[in-house]
Each structure stands twice: as structure tokens, then as C-alpha cells.
């Protein structure tokens, strides 16, 4: 079997075109969705991420603001900026790029963001909303994975999904989203003694670890759907995922590549969440 690729760039283009169309419709009603991206310090990877996020907003004609601060910014000053953005009616989404410098308590900053503008979905209120099935913002990366599964018309009901990784921003919310779609979910992590025993049972595997070749062909049931969230570098310095793409492609039915898979979908879902936040703000006005 040679797996079909789920193309994150192509799916992103489709969804971003819809975001642009919906944004134009909101603008016609006098409201421009706005995202504020806050970067503290000069982490090179973070600089690339925020640039891509702002560019994606511009391409979809959303209003965006990039606030850049020195790594020496105090926690109190950052909290004050977040509070100002919470009260800014032109801003519907606030994203504070992680990681923050060590002297700033990242969780405290995330909790300072209004849950109504928490388009990254990291606030404890957003996590609670996802867990209880209430309206809130879903974290962008697992949300993007769900869109990729939806795009191939795959019905998760009764399927066995294995998530490798249990972080608050990918693994755990991913598991909850799969559960919400009626999959039976197993979460594996670094203390799981026999990963292969679990993955071999899986109809759907999401790898979110951050280590190359965590998932190889011998660990995958024929016909499984494989999503690769990982972002690593190989010996040549090229971007690669957690999955041995060439090997697993021979066994799986669908697979996401790295690059060009989950990565672009993460930014796309940030736009989707910002648009949704603006729509909620508009309906709250009426
Ligand atoms: P993280 O916080 O470091 O979590 C990694 C998880 O993997 C942990 O739960 C860890 O278990 C588990 N793990 C480590 N070694 C393992 C092993 N050998 N077998 C099974 N599980 C193992 O990372 P993250 O933030 O979730 O990100 C995961 C990966 O996704 C990274 O490569 C990151 O760069 C990438 N990522 C990509 C996007 C995107 O847009 N494409 C977005 C976010 C993250 P313990 O909990 O037991 O330590």
C-alpha cells in the first residue's frame, strides 16, 4: 500500500480562502477581525513563527498587530500590555509567542489573556471548555489535525486512535478532540513501556513527540491514518517529523508530510479562531 498524502498546504489554502471571504463579509458589516501577536525577546524560531502568523493575517485581510519587546521586559509590563489588548475593541485574538524569557511566568501571562480572545486555546478556561464540550477556542495544532482527518472524509466513530505525546498544547487536547468524535483513545508518553503494542492496534495515530523516527513502519497497522505533528531536523539540517515518512507510507492509508502537513494548518486554525472570535464579538453587540 502507498499512502495518500494529506496536503496541509492545499487544505490551508482552501480554508484561508474561506476565512478571507468571511472576513470581507464581516468588514461589510463594519467589523474587521484583529489579531495581536506579542513577541518578547529574539528567539530566532519565534521570530519566524510570528512573521508567518502576521503574514497569514495580512493575506486573509485580517487586521494584525505585531508587538515586539526586549527580552528584559518585566512580567508586570507584559501583563499590562495583555490587559490593554484585552480592552482593545479592534483586537479579537491575542497570541503571546512562547517560549517567554525565564524571568516571566508564562502560565500567569496566558491566564491574563481574556478567554474571549484566547485564540491559541491555551487558557485554563479554554482547556476546561474543550474537556466539557462547551464553546471555547481549541488549540490550533490539534484543531488543524482534526480538520485534516475531516478533509479525507474519515469517520472516527468507534475507531481506535493512539496519540503519542501528552503535552497541554498538542497531545492532551488532541486526545479530547478525538474522543469528542467518538474514537476510543489511548494516550502514550515517555513512560509507556511498549509503544509499538499500542500503535499496532491503532486505526489513527497522531505523533506529537519531537523525536525523529518515533513511529516506523513495523509499528503501524496496514491502512492506518497517520498524522505527524513533530518538527525536528535530520542530519542534513532539513525539517522532518516524528514519523519515518518513507517507511510508514508503505503501510498507512493516509499520512501527513513534514514539511507541508500539520505546520501550515496550525497557522490556518489561528486565523479561523480569530475570525470566530470576531463573529462572537459582533453577535454579542446585537
Ligand atoms: P512536548 O511538550 O515536549 O511533549 C512531548 C511529548 O512526547 C511528552 O508528552 C513526552 O512524554 C512524549 N515523549 C517523549 N519521548 C517519548 C517517547 N520516546 N515515546 C513516547 N512519548 C514520548 O512537545 P509538544 O509541544 O507537544 O510538541 C511535540 C512536537 O510537535 C515537537 O516536535 C514540536 O516542535 C511539534 N509541534 C509542531 C507544531 C506544528 O505546528 N507543526 C505545533 C506544536 C508542536 P512525557 O510527558 O512523559 O515527557
Short mmCIF file of C-alpha atoms and ligand atoms in Angstrom, two decimals:
data_model
loop_
_atom_site.label_atom_id
_atom_site.label_comp_id
_atom_site.label_asym_id
_atom_site.label_seq_id
_atom_site.Cartn_x
_atom_site.Cartn_y
_atom_site.Cartn_z
CA UNK A 1 0.00 0.00 0.00
CA UNK A 2 1.23 3.50 -0.74
CA UNK A 3 -0.41 6.06 1.50
CA UNK A 4 -2.12 9.12 0.16
CA UNK A 5 -0.66 12.36 1.44
CA UNK A 6 -2.89 14.76 3.29
CA UNK A 7 -1.60 18.03 1.89
CA UNK A 8 -1.63 20.67 4.64
CA UNK A 9 -0.72 23.45 2.22
CA UNK A 10 -3.59 22.71 -0.15
CA UNK A 11 -6.13 22.31 2.68
CA UNK A 12 -4.83 25.50 4.29
CA UNK A 13 -5.32 27.39 1.04
CA UNK A 14 -8.94 26.26 0.87
CA UNK A 15 -9.68 27.19 4.48
CA UNK A 16 -7.80 30.51 4.27
CA UNK A 17 -9.80 31.45 1.15
CA UNK A 18 -12.98 30.88 3.19
CA UNK A 19 -11.54 32.93 6.06
CA UNK A 20 -10.79 35.77 3.61
CA UNK A 21 -14.34 35.61 2.22
CA UNK A 22 -15.88 35.62 5.72
CA UNK A 23 -13.57 38.48 6.74
CA UNK A 24 -14.74 40.53 3.76
CA UNK A 25 -18.36 39.86 4.77
CA UNK A 26 -17.65 40.97 8.37
CA UNK A 27 -15.90 44.11 7.11
CA UNK A 28 -19.01 44.93 5.11
CA UNK A 29 -20.85 44.90 8.47
CA UNK A 30 -18.25 47.31 9.89
CA UNK A 31 -16.07 44.87 11.82
CA UNK A 32 -12.50 43.87 10.91
CA UNK A 33 -11.22 40.79 12.76
CA UNK A 34 -7.96 41.65 14.51
CA UNK A 35 -5.10 39.57 15.91
CA UNK A 36 -2.36 40.86 18.21
CA UNK A 37 0.87 38.87 18.28
CA UNK A 38 3.25 39.62 21.14
CA UNK A 39 6.90 38.60 20.95
CA UNK A 40 9.27 39.06 23.86
CA UNK A 41 12.98 38.56 23.13
CA UNK A 42 14.76 37.49 19.97
CA UNK A 43 14.41 33.70 19.79
CA UNK A 44 15.09 33.07 16.05
CA UNK A 45 12.45 30.34 15.67
CA UNK A 46 9.85 32.53 17.40
CA UNK A 47 10.66 35.39 15.05
CA UNK A 48 9.93 33.17 12.05
CA UNK A 49 6.68 31.90 13.61
CA UNK A 50 5.34 35.37 14.41
CA UNK A 51 6.30 36.66 10.97
CA UNK A 52 4.40 33.80 9.33
CA UNK A 53 1.37 34.37 11.54
CA UNK A 54 1.23 38.09 10.77
CA UNK A 55 1.73 37.44 7.05
CA UNK A 56 -1.13 34.91 7.06
CA UNK A 57 -3.38 37.56 8.65
CA UNK A 58 -2.38 40.11 6.05
CA UNK A 59 -3.02 37.67 3.18
CA UNK A 60 -6.53 36.99 4.51
CA UNK A 61 -7.01 40.75 5.07
CA UNK A 62 -7.40 40.49 8.82
CA UNK A 63 -6.12 43.36 10.93
CA UNK A 64 -2.91 42.34 12.71
CA UNK A 65 -0.56 43.98 15.16
CA UNK A 66 2.91 42.69 15.99
CA UNK A 67 4.27 43.93 19.29
CA UNK A 68 7.96 43.18 19.81
CA UNK A 69 9.69 43.73 23.15
CA UNK A 70 13.19 43.32 24.50
CA UNK A 71 13.99 40.10 26.40
CA UNK A 72 14.45 42.26 29.50
CA UNK A 73 10.76 43.30 29.55
CA UNK A 74 9.35 42.80 33.04
CA UNK A 75 6.49 40.43 33.75
CA UNK A 76 4.43 43.33 35.10
CA UNK A 77 4.88 45.30 31.87
CA UNK A 78 3.88 42.30 29.77
CA UNK A 79 0.80 41.72 31.92
CA UNK A 80 -0.11 45.38 31.45
CA UNK A 81 0.19 45.02 27.66
CA UNK A 82 -2.04 41.94 27.72
CA UNK A 83 -4.61 43.84 29.76
CA UNK A 84 -4.55 46.73 27.26
CA UNK A 85 -5.12 44.28 24.39
CA UNK A 86 -7.96 42.63 26.35
CA UNK A 87 -9.66 46.04 26.37
CA UNK A 88 -8.89 46.95 22.76
CA UNK A 89 -12.08 46.56 20.67
CA UNK A 90 -10.05 46.24 17.44
CA UNK A 91 -8.36 43.09 18.76
CA UNK A 92 -10.27 39.78 18.80
CA UNK A 93 -7.35 37.44 19.29
CA UNK A 94 -4.25 37.71 21.46
CA UNK A 95 -1.27 35.44 20.99
CA UNK A 96 1.76 35.67 23.22
CA UNK A 97 4.51 33.71 21.46
CA UNK A 98 6.12 31.02 23.62
CA UNK A 99 8.67 30.42 24.98
CA UNK A 100 8.94 33.55 27.13
CA UNK A 101 12.17 34.60 28.86
CA UNK A 102 12.80 32.62 32.06
CA UNK A 103 12.01 35.51 34.41
CA UNK A 104 8.41 35.65 33.13
CA UNK A 105 5.82 33.15 34.35
CA UNK A 106 4.30 32.00 31.03
CA UNK A 107 1.25 30.43 32.67
CA UNK A 108 0.48 33.66 34.50
CA UNK A 109 0.63 35.56 31.21
CA UNK A 110 -1.62 33.04 29.45
CA UNK A 111 -4.14 33.26 32.30
CA UNK A 112 -4.12 37.06 31.94
CA UNK A 113 -5.45 36.82 28.37
CA UNK A 114 -9.22 37.18 28.25
CA UNK A 115 -10.68 33.72 27.44
CA UNK A 116 -12.84 35.53 24.85
CA UNK A 117 -9.62 36.44 22.97
CA UNK A 118 -7.61 33.28 23.71
CA UNK A 119 -7.25 32.19 20.06
CA UNK A 120 -4.27 29.94 20.91
CA UNK A 121 -6.61 27.99 23.19
CA UNK A 122 -4.03 27.71 25.99
CA UNK A 123 -6.02 29.44 28.77
CA UNK A 124 -7.26 27.14 31.50
CA UNK A 125 -10.82 28.22 30.64
CA UNK A 126 -10.28 27.11 27.03
CA UNK A 127 -8.89 23.78 28.23
CA UNK A 128 -11.91 23.36 30.51
CA UNK A 129 -14.29 24.23 27.69
CA UNK A 130 -12.72 21.59 25.44
CA UNK A 131 -12.86 19.00 28.19
CA UNK A 132 -16.53 19.63 28.96
CA UNK A 133 -17.67 20.19 25.35
CA UNK A 134 -18.54 23.83 25.94
CA UNK A 135 -17.86 26.62 23.41
CA UNK A 136 -14.32 27.92 23.60
CA UNK A 137 -11.19 28.08 21.49
CA UNK A 138 -9.42 24.87 20.55
CA UNK A 139 -5.60 24.82 20.45
CA UNK A 140 -4.61 25.36 16.82
CA UNK A 141 -2.34 22.36 16.18
CA UNK A 142 -4.70 19.55 17.26
CA UNK A 143 -7.62 21.51 15.76
CA UNK A 144 -5.69 21.51 12.46
CA UNK A 145 -5.20 17.75 12.77
CA UNK A 146 -8.96 17.30 13.19
CA UNK A 147 -9.56 19.33 10.01
CA UNK A 148 -7.09 17.10 8.16
CA UNK A 149 -8.96 13.98 9.29
CA UNK A 150 -12.26 15.60 8.30
CA UNK A 151 -10.82 16.51 4.88
CA UNK A 152 -10.42 12.84 3.93
CA UNK A 153 -13.99 12.07 4.99
CA UNK A 154 -12.82 9.73 7.75
CA UNK A 155 -15.43 8.80 10.36
CA UNK A 156 -13.74 8.49 13.77
CA UNK A 157 -16.73 6.84 15.47
CA UNK A 158 -15.68 3.56 17.02
CA UNK A 159 -12.12 3.82 15.69
CA UNK A 160 -9.09 3.35 17.91
CA UNK A 161 -6.87 6.44 17.98
CA UNK A 162 -3.44 6.47 19.58
CA UNK A 163 -1.90 9.81 20.46
CA UNK A 164 1.84 9.77 21.17
CA UNK A 165 2.63 12.71 23.47
CA UNK A 166 0.65 14.30 26.28
CA UNK A 167 1.59 18.00 26.24
CA UNK A 168 -1.04 20.57 27.16
CA UNK A 169 -0.82 22.19 23.74
CA UNK A 170 -0.89 19.12 21.48
CA UNK A 171 -1.24 15.62 22.95
CA UNK A 172 -3.92 16.12 25.61
CA UNK A 173 -6.23 18.41 23.59
CA UNK A 174 -5.76 16.10 20.57
CA UNK A 175 -6.97 13.14 22.63
CA UNK A 176 -10.03 15.11 23.84
CA UNK A 177 -10.95 16.16 20.29
CA UNK A 178 -10.70 12.58 19.04
CA UNK A 179 -12.80 11.44 21.99
CA UNK A 180 -15.40 14.07 21.19
CA UNK A 181 -15.69 12.47 17.73
CA UNK A 182 -16.37 9.10 19.36
CA UNK A 183 -12.98 7.49 18.85
CA UNK A 184 -11.59 5.19 21.53
CA UNK A 185 -8.42 6.96 22.58
CA UNK A 186 -5.11 5.81 24.02
CA UNK A 187 -2.50 8.35 25.09
CA UNK A 188 1.14 7.21 25.08
CA UNK A 189 4.10 9.08 26.56
CA UNK A 190 7.69 8.65 27.65
CA UNK A 191 6.74 6.22 30.41
CA UNK A 192 4.75 3.95 28.08
CA UNK A 193 6.75 0.68 28.17
CA UNK A 194 5.77 -0.81 24.80
CA UNK A 195 4.70 1.91 22.38
CA UNK A 196 4.53 -0.47 19.44
CA UNK A 197 1.99 -2.71 21.20
CA UNK A 198 -0.36 0.29 21.27
CA UNK A 199 0.31 1.79 17.85
CA UNK A 200 -0.15 -1.59 16.15
CA UNK A 201 -3.76 -1.57 17.42
CA UNK A 202 -4.48 1.90 16.08
CA UNK A 203 -6.70 2.98 13.20
CA UNK A 204 -5.43 6.55 13.66
CA UNK A 205 -2.04 7.58 15.04
CA UNK A 206 -1.03 11.12 15.95
CA UNK A 207 2.68 11.51 16.69
CA UNK A 208 3.45 14.61 18.78
CA UNK A 209 6.77 13.91 20.46
CA UNK A 210 9.59 15.93 18.92
CA UNK A 211 11.89 12.97 18.18
CA UNK A 212 12.74 11.56 14.78
CA UNK A 213 11.56 8.06 13.84
CA UNK A 214 9.39 7.57 16.92
CA UNK A 215 7.00 5.82 14.54
CA UNK A 216 8.35 3.35 12.00
CA UNK A 217 6.60 1.05 9.50
CA UNK A 218 6.74 -2.04 11.77
CA UNK A 219 4.67 -0.11 14.37
CA UNK A 220 1.75 0.68 12.06
CA UNK A 221 -1.29 -1.43 11.22
CA UNK A 222 -1.91 -1.63 7.45
CA UNK A 223 -4.39 1.04 6.39
CA UNK A 224 -3.95 3.28 9.44
CA UNK A 225 -4.23 7.06 9.16
CA UNK A 226 -1.03 8.74 10.40
CA UNK A 227 -0.65 12.38 11.40
CA UNK A 228 2.81 13.74 12.12
CA UNK A 229 2.94 16.79 14.37
CA UNK A 230 6.66 16.58 15.16
CA UNK A 231 9.14 19.16 13.98
CA UNK A 232 12.76 18.01 14.02
CA UNK A 233 15.91 18.40 11.96
CA UNK A 234 17.68 15.49 10.26
CA UNK A 235 21.47 15.13 9.87
CA UNK A 236 21.41 17.46 6.88
CA UNK A 237 19.53 20.06 8.88
CA UNK A 238 16.32 19.51 6.91
CA UNK A 239 12.94 19.76 8.64
CA UNK A 240 11.38 16.37 9.39
CA UNK A 241 8.69 14.93 11.61
CA UNK A 242 8.44 12.15 14.20
CA UNK A 243 7.38 9.57 11.63
CA UNK A 244 9.63 7.63 9.25
CA UNK A 245 7.70 9.03 6.30
CA UNK A 246 9.04 6.76 3.54
CA UNK A 247 8.63 3.56 5.53
CA UNK A 248 5.23 4.33 7.07
CA UNK A 249 3.92 5.48 3.66
CA UNK A 250 4.21 1.84 2.55
CA UNK A 251 1.79 0.70 5.28
CA UNK A 252 -0.60 3.56 6.08
CA UNK A 253 -3.62 4.62 4.02
CA UNK A 254 -3.16 8.34 4.67
CA UNK A 255 -0.18 10.26 6.01
CA UNK A 256 0.74 13.89 6.60
CA UNK A 257 4.17 15.04 5.37
CA UNK A 258 6.65 17.27 7.19
CA UNK A 259 7.02 19.96 5.98
CA UNK A 260 3.71 20.79 4.33
CA UNK A 261 1.43 18.92 6.71
CA UNK A 262 0.30 19.93 10.17
CA UNK A 263 2.56 23.04 10.28
CA UNK A 264 0.61 25.22 7.85
CA UNK A 265 -2.68 24.00 9.37
CA UNK A 266 -1.65 25.38 12.77
CA UNK A 267 -1.49 28.93 11.42
CA UNK A 268 -4.67 28.41 9.43
CA UNK A 269 -6.59 27.45 12.57
CA UNK A 270 -5.27 30.56 14.30
CA UNK A 271 -6.98 32.60 11.58
CA UNK A 272 -10.13 30.51 11.95
CA UNK A 273 -10.17 31.12 15.72
CA UNK A 274 -9.58 34.86 15.30
CA UNK A 275 -12.41 35.10 12.78
CA UNK A 276 -14.67 33.12 15.12
CA UNK A 277 -13.80 35.45 17.99
CA UNK A 278 -14.72 38.48 15.86
CA UNK A 279 -18.03 36.85 14.89
CA UNK A 280 -18.80 36.24 18.57
CA UNK A 281 -17.95 39.87 19.37
CA UNK A 282 -20.31 41.04 16.64
CA UNK A 283 -23.17 38.83 17.78
CA UNK A 284 -22.62 39.98 21.39
CA UNK A 285 -23.12 43.57 20.19
CA UNK A 286 -26.52 42.78 18.64
P1 LIG B 1 6.50 18.36 24.46
O1 LIG B 1 5.79 19.29 25.35
O2 LIG B 1 7.97 18.21 24.55
O3 LIG B 1 5.82 16.93 24.62
C1 LIG B 1 6.37 15.79 24.04
C2 LIG B 1 5.63 14.58 24.50
O4 LIG B 1 6.23 13.42 23.93
C3 LIG B 1 5.64 14.38 26.02
O5 LIG B 1 4.35 14.09 26.47
C4 LIG B 1 6.59 13.20 26.21
O6 LIG B 1 6.24 12.38 27.31
C5 LIG B 1 6.39 12.43 24.94
N1 LIG B 1 7.53 11.59 24.63
C6 LIG B 1 8.85 11.88 24.68
N2 LIG B 1 9.59 10.83 24.30
C7 LIG B 1 8.73 9.84 24.00
C8 LIG B 1 8.87 8.52 23.54
N3 LIG B 1 10.08 8.00 23.29
N4 LIG B 1 7.78 7.76 23.35
C9 LIG B 1 6.55 8.27 23.59
N5 LIG B 1 6.34 9.53 24.00
C10 LIG B 1 7.41 10.31 24.21
O7 LIG B 1 6.23 18.72 22.92
P2 LIG B 1 4.95 19.39 22.20
O8 LIG B 1 4.93 20.83 22.47
O9 LIG B 1 3.73 18.56 22.45
O10 LIG B 1 5.39 19.17 20.69
C11 LIG B 1 5.63 17.90 20.16
C12 LIG B 1 6.27 18.04 18.78
O11 LIG B 1 5.37 18.73 17.94
C13 LIG B 1 7.56 18.88 18.76
O12 LIG B 1 8.39 18.40 17.74
C14 LIG B 1 7.08 20.26 18.37
O13 LIG B 1 8.06 21.03 17.72
C15 LIG B 1 5.97 19.89 17.41
N6 LIG B 1 4.92 20.91 17.26
C16 LIG B 1 4.57 21.20 15.98
C17 LIG B 1 3.58 22.13 15.77
C18 LIG B 1 3.19 22.42 14.37
O14 LIG B 1 2.56 23.43 14.12
N7 LIG B 1 3.52 21.54 13.43
C19 LIG B 1 2.96 22.77 16.84
C20 LIG B 1 3.32 22.41 18.15
C21 LIG B 1 4.31 21.46 18.34
P3 LIG B 1 6.29 12.88 28.85
O15 LIG B 1 5.06 13.71 29.02
O16 LIG B 1 6.25 11.63 29.61
O17 LIG B 1 7.56 13.67 28.99
#
